[in-house]
Short mmCIF file of C-alpha atoms in Angstrom, two decimals:
data_model
loop_
_atom_site.label_atom_id
_atom_site.label_comp_id
_atom_site.label_asym_id
_atom_site.label_seq_id
_atom_site.Cartn_x
_atom_site.Cartn_y
_atom_site.Cartn_z
CA MET A 286 76.99 79.10 84.67
CA ALA A 287 79.93 79.28 87.06
CA SER A 288 82.69 81.79 86.31
CA GLU A 289 85.29 79.02 85.94
CA ASP A 290 83.03 77.27 83.39
CA ILE A 291 82.71 80.52 81.41
CA ALA A 292 86.48 80.92 81.46
CA LYS A 293 86.90 77.37 80.21
CA LEU A 294 84.36 77.96 77.44
CA ALA A 295 86.13 81.17 76.40
CA GLU A 296 89.42 79.29 76.22
CA THR A 297 87.82 76.60 74.06
CA LEU A 298 86.33 79.14 71.72
CA ALA A 299 89.68 80.84 71.36
CA LYS A 300 90.87 77.66 69.68
CA THR A 301 87.89 77.56 67.31
CA GLN A 302 88.86 76.76 63.74
CA VAL A 303 88.23 79.49 61.22
CA ALA A 304 89.10 78.80 57.59
CA GLY A 305 87.69 79.44 54.12
CA GLY A 306 84.44 80.97 55.30
CA GLN A 307 83.99 78.17 57.83
CA LEU A 308 83.41 78.59 61.55
CA SER A 309 83.89 75.31 63.42
CA PHE A 310 82.95 74.29 66.94
CA LYS A 311 83.30 70.65 65.98
CA GLY A 312 83.99 68.26 68.86
CA LYS A 313 84.22 70.98 71.51
CA SER A 314 81.72 69.17 73.78
CA LEU A 315 79.98 72.46 74.52
CA LYS A 316 76.84 72.17 76.66
CA LEU A 317 74.63 74.97 75.45
CA ASN A 318 71.41 75.03 77.44
CA THR A 319 70.60 78.72 77.97
CA ALA A 320 71.13 81.98 76.12
CA GLU A 321 73.91 82.74 78.60
CA ASP A 322 75.67 79.45 77.77
CA ALA A 323 75.57 80.32 74.07
CA LYS A 324 76.69 83.92 74.48
CA ASP A 325 80.26 83.41 73.27
CA VAL A 326 79.20 81.14 70.39
CA ILE A 327 76.77 83.82 69.23
CA LYS A 328 79.49 86.45 69.43
CA GLU A 329 81.76 84.32 67.20
CA ILE A 330 78.94 83.90 64.66
CA GLU A 331 77.99 87.58 64.66
CA GLU A 332 81.57 88.75 64.21
CA PHE A 333 82.36 86.30 61.40
CA ASP A 334 82.11 88.11 58.07
CA GLY A 335 81.24 85.99 55.04
CA LEU A 336 80.14 82.92 57.02
CA GLU A 337 79.60 80.09 54.53
CA ALA A 338 79.84 76.98 56.70
CA LEU A 339 78.94 76.40 60.35
CA ARG A 340 80.08 73.24 62.15
CA LEU A 341 78.28 72.37 65.38
CA GLU A 342 79.02 68.62 65.49
CA GLY A 343 79.90 67.00 68.77
CA ASN A 344 78.17 69.53 71.03
CA THR A 345 74.76 69.59 72.69
CA VAL A 346 72.32 72.39 71.97
CA GLY A 347 69.14 72.97 73.98
CA VAL A 348 65.93 74.73 72.96
CA GLU A 349 66.79 78.14 74.40
CA ALA A 350 70.36 78.09 73.09
CA ALA A 351 69.11 77.07 69.62
CA ARG A 352 66.70 80.01 69.64
CA VAL A 353 69.42 82.62 70.26
CA ILE A 354 71.85 80.96 67.84
CA ALA A 355 69.10 81.09 65.21
CA LYS A 356 68.68 84.79 65.91
CA ALA A 357 72.38 85.31 65.18
CA LEU A 358 72.03 83.35 61.93
CA GLU A 359 69.28 85.65 60.68
CA LYS A 360 71.95 88.04 59.36
CA LYS A 361 74.09 85.36 57.71
CA SER A 362 72.68 85.26 54.20
CA GLU A 363 75.89 83.77 52.76
CA LEU A 364 75.63 80.56 54.82
CA LYS A 365 75.69 77.53 52.52
CA ARG A 366 76.74 74.53 54.59
CA CYS A 367 75.27 73.40 57.93
CA HIS A 368 77.29 70.58 59.50
CA TRP A 369 74.95 69.85 62.39
CA SER A 370 75.38 66.14 63.05
CA ASP A 371 75.52 64.80 66.62
CA MET A 372 74.52 68.11 68.22
CA PHE A 373 71.77 66.96 70.59
CA THR A 374 73.63 64.46 72.77
CA GLY A 375 71.80 63.82 76.02
CA ARG A 376 68.75 65.83 74.96
CA LEU A 377 65.20 64.62 75.44
CA ARG A 378 63.60 63.66 72.16
CA SER A 379 60.95 66.34 72.75
CA GLU A 380 63.63 69.06 72.85
CA ILE A 381 64.97 68.42 69.37
CA PRO A 382 62.03 69.46 67.10
CA PRO A 383 61.64 72.97 68.61
CA ALA A 384 65.41 73.48 68.46
CA LEU A 385 65.46 72.50 64.78
CA ILE A 386 62.44 74.69 64.03
CA SER A 387 64.22 77.72 65.51
CA LEU A 388 67.41 77.08 63.57
CA GLY A 389 65.45 76.57 60.36
CA GLU A 390 63.55 79.82 60.85
CA GLY A 391 66.86 81.64 61.32
CA LEU A 392 68.12 80.34 57.98
CA ILE A 393 64.88 81.18 56.19
CA THR A 394 64.84 84.72 57.61
CA ALA A 395 68.46 85.21 56.54
CA GLY A 396 67.60 84.30 52.96
CA ALA A 397 70.33 81.64 53.03
CA GLN A 398 70.82 79.39 50.00
CA LEU A 399 72.02 76.06 51.41
CA VAL A 400 73.98 73.53 49.38
CA GLU A 401 74.60 71.07 52.24
CA LEU A 402 72.57 70.10 55.30
CA ASP A 403 73.93 67.37 57.60
CA LEU A 404 71.80 66.30 60.57
CA SER A 405 73.22 62.79 60.92
CA ASP A 406 73.57 60.97 64.27
CA ASN A 407 70.78 62.95 65.90
CA ALA A 408 68.27 60.44 67.30
CA PHE A 409 65.23 62.62 66.67
CA GLY A 410 62.82 60.03 65.25
CA PRO A 411 59.78 60.88 63.09
CA ASP A 412 58.96 63.97 65.17
CA GLY A 413 62.41 65.39 64.48
CA VAL A 414 61.73 65.36 60.73
CA ARG A 415 58.82 67.70 61.46
CA GLY A 416 61.40 70.00 63.03
CA PHE A 417 63.14 70.73 59.72
CA GLU A 418 60.22 70.05 57.37
CA ALA A 419 59.48 73.77 56.91
CA LEU A 420 63.15 74.45 56.18
CA LEU A 421 63.22 71.78 53.46
CA LYS A 422 60.13 73.26 51.81
CA SER A 423 61.52 76.81 51.91
CA SER A 424 63.61 78.75 49.42
CA ALA A 425 66.63 78.19 51.70
CA CYS A 426 66.75 74.62 50.35
CA PHE A 427 65.91 75.23 46.69
CA THR A 428 69.68 75.12 46.05
CA LEU A 429 70.37 72.03 48.20
CA HIS A 430 72.88 69.55 46.74
CA GLU A 431 73.64 67.32 49.73
CA LEU A 432 71.22 66.06 52.38
CA LYS A 433 72.68 63.79 55.07
CA LEU A 434 70.43 62.15 57.63
CA ASN A 435 72.34 59.05 58.64
CA ASN A 436 71.33 57.25 61.85
CA CYS A 437 68.43 59.48 62.89
CA GLY A 438 65.78 56.86 63.67
CA MET A 439 63.29 58.46 61.27
CA GLY A 440 61.24 55.30 60.80
CA ILE A 441 58.55 54.85 58.16
CA GLY A 442 56.67 57.96 59.30
CA GLY A 443 59.73 60.16 59.15
CA GLY A 444 60.62 58.78 55.72
CA LYS A 445 57.18 59.72 54.39
CA ILE A 446 57.36 63.23 55.86
CA LEU A 447 60.82 63.69 54.35
CA ALA A 448 59.71 62.44 50.94
CA ALA A 449 56.74 64.83 50.91
CA ALA A 450 58.96 67.76 51.93
CA LEU A 451 61.49 67.03 49.16
CA THR A 452 58.69 66.72 46.61
CA GLU A 453 57.24 70.05 47.71
CA CYS A 454 60.67 71.68 47.60
CA HIS A 455 61.08 70.48 44.01
CA ARG A 456 57.62 71.75 43.05
CA LYS A 457 58.11 75.20 44.56
CA SER A 458 61.65 75.63 43.21
CA SER A 459 60.48 74.53 39.75
CA VAL A 460 57.87 77.29 39.77
CA GLN A 461 60.74 79.73 40.19
CA GLY A 462 62.54 78.24 37.20
CA LYS A 463 65.34 76.55 39.20
CA PRO A 464 64.18 73.07 40.24
CA LEU A 465 65.83 71.37 43.21
CA ALA A 466 68.91 69.52 41.94
CA LEU A 467 69.78 67.25 44.87
CA LYS A 468 72.97 65.27 44.22
CA VAL A 469 73.80 63.39 47.44
CA PHE A 470 71.24 61.67 49.69
CA VAL A 471 72.36 59.83 52.84
CA ALA A 472 69.87 58.09 55.14
CA GLY A 473 71.41 54.88 56.47
CA ARG A 474 70.24 53.17 59.66
CA ASN A 475 66.82 54.82 59.84
CA ARG A 476 64.31 51.92 59.92
CA LEU A 477 62.70 53.22 56.73
CA GLU A 478 61.51 49.75 55.68
CA ASN A 479 59.47 49.24 52.50
CA ASP A 480 56.94 52.02 52.98
CA GLY A 481 59.52 54.68 53.85
CA ALA A 482 61.80 53.61 50.99
CA THR A 483 58.89 53.58 48.51
CA ALA A 484 57.84 57.10 49.51
CA LEU A 485 61.40 58.35 49.06
CA ALA A 486 61.67 56.52 45.73
CA GLU A 487 58.73 58.54 44.45
CA ALA A 488 60.53 61.74 45.45
CA PHE A 489 63.77 60.55 43.81
CA GLY A 490 61.90 59.88 40.58
CA ILE A 491 60.62 63.45 40.56
CA ILE A 492 63.99 65.00 41.41
CA GLY A 493 66.03 63.06 38.82
CA THR A 494 69.46 64.60 39.57
CA LEU A 495 70.88 62.22 42.20
CA GLU A 496 74.53 61.19 41.96
CA GLU A 497 74.94 59.35 45.27
CA VAL A 498 72.37 57.42 47.32
CA HIS A 499 73.37 55.83 50.63
CA MET A 500 70.57 53.91 52.38
CA PRO A 501 72.20 50.96 54.20
CA GLN A 502 70.62 49.10 57.11
CA ASN A 503 67.02 50.17 56.69
CA GLY A 504 65.10 46.90 56.77
CA ILE A 505 64.10 47.30 53.12
CA ASN A 506 62.83 44.15 51.35
CA HIS A 507 62.20 43.48 47.67
CA PRO A 508 59.11 45.75 47.26
CA GLY A 509 61.08 48.74 48.56
CA VAL A 510 64.20 47.74 46.60
CA THR A 511 62.12 47.46 43.41
CA ALA A 512 60.64 50.93 43.98
CA LEU A 513 64.12 52.37 44.48
CA ALA A 514 65.40 50.59 41.36
CA GLN A 515 62.65 52.17 39.28
CA ALA A 516 63.50 55.60 40.70
CA PHE A 517 67.23 55.14 40.07
CA ALA A 518 66.47 54.51 36.38
CA ILE A 519 65.20 58.11 36.19
CA ASN A 520 68.44 59.44 37.75
CA PRO A 521 70.97 58.94 34.94
CA LEU A 522 73.82 60.72 36.77
CA LEU A 523 74.01 58.16 39.60
CA ARG A 524 77.61 57.32 40.51
CA VAL A 525 77.26 55.65 43.93
CA ILE A 526 74.54 53.24 45.07
CA ASN A 527 74.91 51.95 48.63
CA LEU A 528 72.08 49.73 49.88
CA ASN A 529 74.24 47.53 52.10
CA ASP A 530 72.48 45.28 54.63
CA ASN A 531 68.96 45.36 53.23
CA THR A 532 67.17 42.29 51.83
CA PHE A 533 66.96 42.13 48.02
CA THR A 534 66.31 38.42 47.37
CA GLU A 535 66.04 37.44 43.71
CA LYS A 536 63.07 39.74 42.98
CA GLY A 537 64.83 42.87 44.24
CA ALA A 538 68.14 41.93 42.63
CA VAL A 539 66.54 41.34 39.22
CA ALA A 540 64.73 44.70 39.42
CA MET A 541 67.96 46.46 40.36
CA ALA A 542 69.88 44.67 37.59
CA LYS A 543 67.34 45.90 35.05
CA THR A 544 68.03 49.48 36.16
CA LEU A 545 71.81 49.02 36.16
CA LYS A 546 71.65 48.17 32.47
CA THR A 547 70.37 51.68 31.77
CA LEU A 548 72.91 53.61 33.89
CA ARG A 549 76.25 54.71 32.43
CA GLN A 550 77.88 56.76 35.19
CA VAL A 551 77.83 54.26 38.08
CA GLU A 552 81.21 53.85 39.79
CA VAL A 553 80.38 52.21 43.15
CA ILE A 554 77.78 49.52 43.90
CA ASN A 555 77.47 48.27 47.46
CA PHE A 556 74.93 45.47 47.78
CA GLY A 557 76.89 43.64 50.48
CA ASP A 558 74.85 41.62 52.99
CA CYS A 559 71.75 42.08 50.82
CA LEU A 560 70.86 38.41 50.24
CA VAL A 561 70.86 38.70 46.45
CA ARG A 562 71.63 34.97 46.26
CA SER A 563 72.82 33.18 43.16
CA LYS A 564 70.04 34.05 40.69
CA GLY A 565 70.21 37.70 41.74
CA ALA A 566 74.00 37.69 41.36
CA VAL A 567 73.73 36.27 37.84
CA ALA A 568 71.25 39.02 36.90
CA ILE A 569 73.61 41.68 38.27
CA ALA A 570 76.55 40.07 36.42
CA ASP A 571 74.56 40.28 33.20
CA ALA A 572 73.90 43.99 33.83
CA VAL A 573 77.58 44.65 34.53
CA ARG A 574 78.63 42.76 31.41
CA GLY A 575 76.38 44.84 29.22
CA GLY A 576 77.28 48.26 30.60
CA LEU A 577 78.66 50.21 33.59
CA PRO A 578 81.88 51.25 31.79
CA LYS A 579 83.04 53.39 34.73
CA LEU A 580 82.58 50.76 37.47
CA LYS A 581 85.26 51.01 40.17
CA GLU A 582 83.81 48.93 43.01
CA LEU A 583 81.28 46.12 43.30
CA ASN A 584 80.39 44.67 46.70
CA LEU A 585 78.34 41.48 46.77
CA SER A 586 79.77 40.10 50.00
CA PHE A 587 77.74 37.95 52.41
CA CYS A 588 74.91 37.46 49.91
CA GLU A 589 74.61 33.63 49.89
CA ILE A 590 76.07 33.44 46.38
CA LYS A 591 77.29 30.05 45.18
CA ARG A 592 80.36 29.24 43.10
CA ASP A 593 78.95 29.29 39.55
CA ALA A 594 77.14 32.59 40.13
CA ALA A 595 80.25 34.15 41.66
CA LEU A 596 82.28 33.06 38.63
CA SER A 597 79.68 34.73 36.37
CA VAL A 598 80.23 37.95 38.32
CA ALA A 599 84.01 37.68 37.94
CA GLU A 600 83.75 36.96 34.21
CA ALA A 601 81.63 40.10 33.76
CA MET A 602 84.62 42.19 34.88
CA VAL A 603 86.60 41.42 31.75
CA ASP A 604 86.37 44.92 30.23
CA LYS A 605 86.09 47.00 33.41
CA ALA A 606 89.34 48.92 33.04
CA GLU A 607 88.65 51.22 36.00
CA LEU A 608 87.71 48.46 38.46
CA GLU A 609 89.51 48.79 41.80
CA LYS A 610 87.67 46.34 44.05
CA LEU A 611 85.46 43.27 43.70
CA ASP A 612 84.18 41.94 47.03
CA LEU A 613 82.66 38.45 47.08
CA ASN A 614 83.72 37.53 50.61
CA GLY A 615 81.39 35.63 52.94
CA ASN A 616 79.58 33.68 50.21
CA THR A 617 79.46 29.90 49.61
CA LEU A 618 82.19 29.28 47.04
CA GLY A 619 84.21 26.56 48.71
CA GLU A 620 87.98 26.24 48.50
CA GLU A 621 87.92 25.19 44.85
CA GLY A 622 85.52 28.00 43.98
CA CYS A 623 87.80 30.59 45.59
CA GLU A 624 90.72 29.30 43.53
CA GLN A 625 88.68 29.38 40.32
CA LEU A 626 87.58 32.93 41.06
CA GLN A 627 91.20 33.96 41.45
CA GLU A 628 92.11 32.22 38.17
CA VAL A 629 89.35 33.99 36.23
CA LEU A 630 90.56 37.40 37.39
CA ASP A 631 94.19 36.40 36.81
CA GLY A 632 93.22 35.75 33.20
CA PHE A 633 92.18 39.41 32.91
CA SER A 634 95.27 40.61 34.82
CA MET A 635 92.87 41.83 37.51
CA ALA A 636 93.76 39.63 40.48
CA ARG A 637 94.64 42.73 42.50
CA VAL A 638 91.00 43.88 42.60
CA LEU A 639 89.68 40.81 44.43
CA ALA A 640 89.01 41.44 48.11
CA SER A 641 89.86 38.85 50.76
CA LEU A 642 87.83 35.64 50.74
CA SER A 643 88.77 34.74 54.31
CA ASP A 644 85.15 34.55 55.48
CA ASP A 645 83.94 32.25 52.72
CA GLU A 646 81.25 29.94 54.09
CA GLY A 647 82.42 26.89 52.14
CA GLU A 648 80.55 25.07 49.37
CA ASP A 649 76.84 24.64 50.04
CA ASP A 650 75.38 21.29 48.93
CA GLU A 651 71.77 22.42 49.31
CA ASP A 652 69.85 22.30 46.06
CA GLU A 653 69.64 25.77 44.53
CA ASP A 654 66.11 25.36 43.19
CA GLU A 655 64.76 24.15 46.52
CA GLU A 656 66.46 27.07 48.24
CA GLU A 657 64.99 29.64 45.84
CA GLU A 658 61.57 27.96 46.02
CA GLY A 659 61.62 28.19 49.80
CA GLU A 660 62.69 31.81 49.56
CA GLU A 661 59.78 32.69 47.25
CA GLU A 662 57.29 30.91 49.53
CA GLU A 663 58.67 32.81 52.51
CA GLU A 664 58.33 36.13 50.66
CA GLU A 665 54.74 35.34 49.69
CA GLU A 666 53.94 34.48 53.32
CA GLU A 667 55.44 37.78 54.46
CA GLU A 668 53.39 39.70 51.89
CA ASP A 669 50.20 37.86 52.97
CA GLU A 670 50.95 38.70 56.60
CA GLU A 671 51.44 42.38 55.71
CA GLU A 672 48.11 42.40 53.83
CA ASP A 673 46.37 40.72 56.79
CA GLU A 674 47.83 43.29 59.17
CA GLU A 675 46.62 46.14 56.92
CA GLU A 676 43.12 44.62 56.80
CA GLU A 677 43.08 44.27 60.59
CA GLU A 678 44.14 47.88 60.99
CA GLU A 679 41.38 49.03 58.62
CA GLU A 680 38.81 47.01 60.56
CA GLU A 681 39.98 48.54 63.82
CA GLU A 682 39.96 52.07 62.42
CA GLU A 683 36.54 51.81 60.68
CA PRO A 684 33.82 50.03 62.74
CA GLN A 685 30.85 48.82 60.70
CA LYS A 686 27.76 51.03 60.59
CA GLY A 687 25.17 50.09 63.19
CA GLU A 688 27.72 48.25 65.32
CA GLN A 689 28.78 49.54 68.69
CA GLU A 690 32.47 50.34 68.66
CA GLU A 691 34.27 48.04 71.09
CA GLU A 692 37.05 49.16 73.34
CA PRO A 693 40.30 48.28 71.51
CA THR A 694 42.28 45.34 72.81
CA THR A 695 45.58 46.65 74.10
CA PRO A 696 48.74 44.57 74.00
CA SER A 697 48.78 44.39 77.81
CA ARG A 698 45.43 42.56 77.80
CA LYS A 699 45.96 40.57 74.65
CA ILE A 700 49.52 39.40 75.27
CA LEU A 701 50.07 39.28 79.00
CA ASP A 702 48.21 39.39 82.28
CA PRO A 703 51.00 39.09 84.90
CA ASP A 704 48.55 38.17 87.62
CA SER A 705 47.05 35.22 85.77
CA GLY A 706 49.52 32.38 86.02
CA THR A 707 52.90 33.82 85.00
CA ASP A 708 55.50 32.23 87.28
CA THR A 709 57.54 35.31 88.17
CA SER A 710 59.97 33.28 90.28
CA ASP A 711 61.42 31.58 87.16
CA PRO A 712 63.80 33.91 85.20
CA GLU A 713 63.31 31.96 81.95
CA VAL A 714 59.53 32.30 82.15
CA VAL A 715 59.85 36.01 82.91
CA VAL A 716 62.22 36.50 79.96
CA SER A 717 59.74 34.77 77.66
CA ALA A 718 56.87 36.94 78.93
CA PHE A 719 58.96 40.14 78.68
CA LEU A 720 59.93 39.41 75.06
CA LYS A 721 56.36 38.45 74.17
CA VAL A 722 54.84 41.69 75.37
CA SER A 723 57.68 43.95 74.16
CA SER A 724 57.50 42.44 70.66
CA VAL A 725 54.28 44.37 69.96
CA PHE A 726 55.79 47.75 70.90
CA LYS A 727 55.00 50.59 68.49
CA ASP A 728 55.74 54.32 68.45
CA GLU A 729 52.08 55.07 69.06
CA ALA A 730 50.94 56.51 72.37
CA THR A 731 48.25 53.91 73.15
CA VAL A 732 50.40 50.91 72.23
CA ARG A 733 53.50 52.29 73.90
CA THR A 734 51.64 52.94 77.17
CA ALA A 735 49.98 49.52 77.11
CA VAL A 736 53.33 47.75 76.62
CA GLN A 737 54.99 49.80 79.34
CA ASP A 738 52.14 49.06 81.78
CA ALA A 739 52.42 45.35 81.07
CA VAL A 740 56.21 45.42 81.50
CA ASP A 741 55.84 47.29 84.80
CA ALA A 742 53.28 44.81 86.14
CA LEU A 743 55.47 41.82 85.21
CA MET A 744 58.90 43.13 86.22
CA LYS A 745 57.83 44.85 89.44
CA LYS A 746 56.36 41.57 90.64
CA ALA A 747 59.43 39.59 89.54
CA PHE A 748 62.10 41.90 90.97
CA SER A 749 60.24 42.17 94.30
CA SER A 750 60.24 38.41 94.75
CA SER A 751 62.99 37.20 97.10
CA SER A 752 63.33 33.97 95.10
CA PHE A 753 63.84 35.75 91.76
CA ASN A 754 67.43 35.77 90.49
CA SER A 755 67.88 39.13 88.74
CA ASN A 756 71.32 38.32 87.32
CA THR A 757 70.05 35.10 85.75
CA PHE A 758 67.13 37.02 84.25
CA LEU A 759 69.42 39.55 82.56
CA THR A 760 71.81 36.85 81.34
CA ARG A 761 68.99 34.81 79.80
CA LEU A 762 67.46 37.95 78.27
CA LEU A 763 70.78 38.85 76.59
CA ILE A 764 71.03 35.29 75.23
CA HIS A 765 67.52 35.41 73.75
CA MET A 766 68.32 38.80 72.22
CA GLY A 767 71.38 37.31 70.52
CA LEU A 768 73.81 39.52 72.46
CA LEU A 769 75.38 36.76 74.55
CA LYS A 770 76.46 33.29 73.45
CA SER A 771 75.14 30.21 75.22
CA GLU A 772 75.96 26.52 75.26
CA ASP A 773 72.28 25.62 74.89
CA LYS A 774 70.87 26.32 71.46
CA VAL A 775 68.61 29.37 71.73
CA LYS A 776 67.14 31.01 68.63
CA ALA A 777 67.64 34.75 68.96
CA ILE A 778 64.61 36.97 68.33
CA ALA A 779 64.54 38.61 64.91
CA ASN A 780 63.83 42.24 65.86
CA LEU A 781 65.31 43.96 68.91
CA TYR A 782 63.49 47.28 68.54
CA GLY A 783 60.57 46.49 70.87
CA PRO A 784 62.67 44.83 73.61
CA LEU A 785 65.19 47.70 73.55
CA MET A 786 62.44 50.31 73.88
CA ALA A 787 60.86 48.29 76.70
CA LEU A 788 64.24 48.02 78.44
CA ASN A 789 64.70 51.76 78.10
CA HIS A 790 61.47 52.22 80.04
CA MET A 791 62.20 49.49 82.60
CA VAL A 792 65.64 50.70 83.66
CA GLN A 793 64.17 54.10 84.59
CA GLN A 794 61.71 52.59 87.10
CA ASP A 795 62.29 52.36 90.85
CA TYR A 796 61.80 48.59 90.85
CA PHE A 797 64.75 48.02 88.50
CA PRO A 798 67.92 46.90 90.38
CA LYS A 799 70.46 49.60 89.53
CA ALA A 800 73.28 47.07 90.06
CA LEU A 801 72.29 45.47 86.72
CA ALA A 802 72.85 48.68 84.76
CA PRO A 803 76.66 48.31 84.26
CA LEU A 804 76.27 44.80 82.81
CA LEU A 805 73.51 45.90 80.47
CA LEU A 806 75.56 48.94 79.45
CA ALA A 807 78.58 46.74 78.64
CA PHE A 808 76.56 44.65 76.18
CA MET A 809 74.84 47.66 74.62
CA THR A 810 78.20 49.22 73.75
CA LYS A 811 79.62 46.07 72.12
CA PRO A 812 79.63 45.93 68.30
CA ASN A 813 76.68 43.82 67.18
CA GLY A 814 74.84 43.69 63.87
CA ALA A 815 71.43 43.20 65.48
CA LEU A 816 71.93 46.32 67.60
CA GLU A 817 73.19 48.33 64.63
CA SER A 818 69.90 47.72 62.81
CA CYS A 819 68.03 49.22 65.79
CA SER A 820 70.36 52.17 66.30
CA PHE A 821 67.65 54.60 67.39
CA ALA A 822 66.39 52.33 70.20
CA ARG A 823 69.95 51.44 71.18
CA HIS A 824 70.95 55.10 71.33
CA ASN A 825 67.98 55.91 73.59
CA LEU A 826 68.81 53.04 75.93
CA LEU A 827 72.49 54.01 76.10
CA GLN A 828 71.60 57.59 77.00
CA THR A 829 69.34 56.32 79.78
CA LEU A 830 71.92 53.85 81.12
CA TYR A 831 74.57 56.55 81.32
CA LYS A 832 72.24 58.48 83.66
CA VAL A 833 71.26 55.53 85.89
#
């Protein structure tokens, strides 16, 4: 480290906030790679008497630096709060687990009794959960009240590891007569899906002390929502439930409504953008009408709720004296329905609580029963597909006795053979082939490698062709991904995770025209709901693009 850099670091540290037992390096943009880089940070930690909270957000900590910081923490038994979100910016995913393991060991050795652990906005994936698994199972977390893991890309695997660790923590702490009493759980934007949510629901049911649960944008459908609803019923102290931007449908909404009838402390419900639809909204209205005396906020925005159902929700607010906000924006009420909604609340002298209806979709003439019937058929098809996939996986994993085990068919063979007829001079054809092969991407070594090989074979051939228009390719790809509008009607693909992970690989290869990187970067940084739901893949691609 150059002497001028050390001087700059010393100056930054001189401005470090110290208050109420808290040492903060928040937002200092410190790049701590080596023990030497971390020398002054360690000195601050060692010299701080009565350290109760350590803030490391907005910096980047490498493996070696984490090891020496952990050593300094070994003598800080009074540490209670670790604010460690966004502290691995620019790090390889493989660097994060060993760094977390070191920091966890430091806390365990110190005999710390944590009440808050915040590791949000660290894109560590399932492997990263392994990095703090031992910490969660240790006595350092028997006293944990708040666990925040927002936007970490944990996935289903990470969710299961986390659930098992929390369950074990509760078991071990119970043996000592002081069971884990977790109050706040935050894990939005983690791709937990049904299996991850169901595993966590089992842990929640065992813990039973939750007051706030925030799990928005996790791709959870009605089976996962139902599992969570059943777990929430065993957590009578719940005050805040935030499941925004998951997919309830009627089945999930009815299950959640059943639980809401049993809860008495709930103040905030956020089911916005959860597709509860009209029958689900009526069920929730019935639950609100029969209980929830402390309700302050109800969000059912962008849920495809029609006028009559929305009016039922409004009418259920009649005795909610503490209500501060009712959000029904983005539904299908129509102009008359919006006016009627306002009138209902006016009758209760509660007009002030109604959020804006500026994004109302207008009255929908489609028959409600047909719509719900179609929805149920679609759900059944999805469940059948999931069962078929599970059966296929079992067949692949367990060959029949007496049969010779065949070499598994990789996505590169099954989906695409670039040398067998793919017209790599046509950007539209190449886009279609790229999306087809990337759609089967999985975070498994064999599948990942197969997809990357197929992408390399296709794109190397395309980009090396003098007749191939690279700019047109990228433009058409962005359109098909729903990131760029087009005059021709193109149905955007449903899931961007595979294509984003494939792009992350492609842009690092020598064949990729580096001149395309700025355009791709511009679209990756724009606000977009589809990208938000794949935050882990997007974060990885952004980090790569910044280096190109």
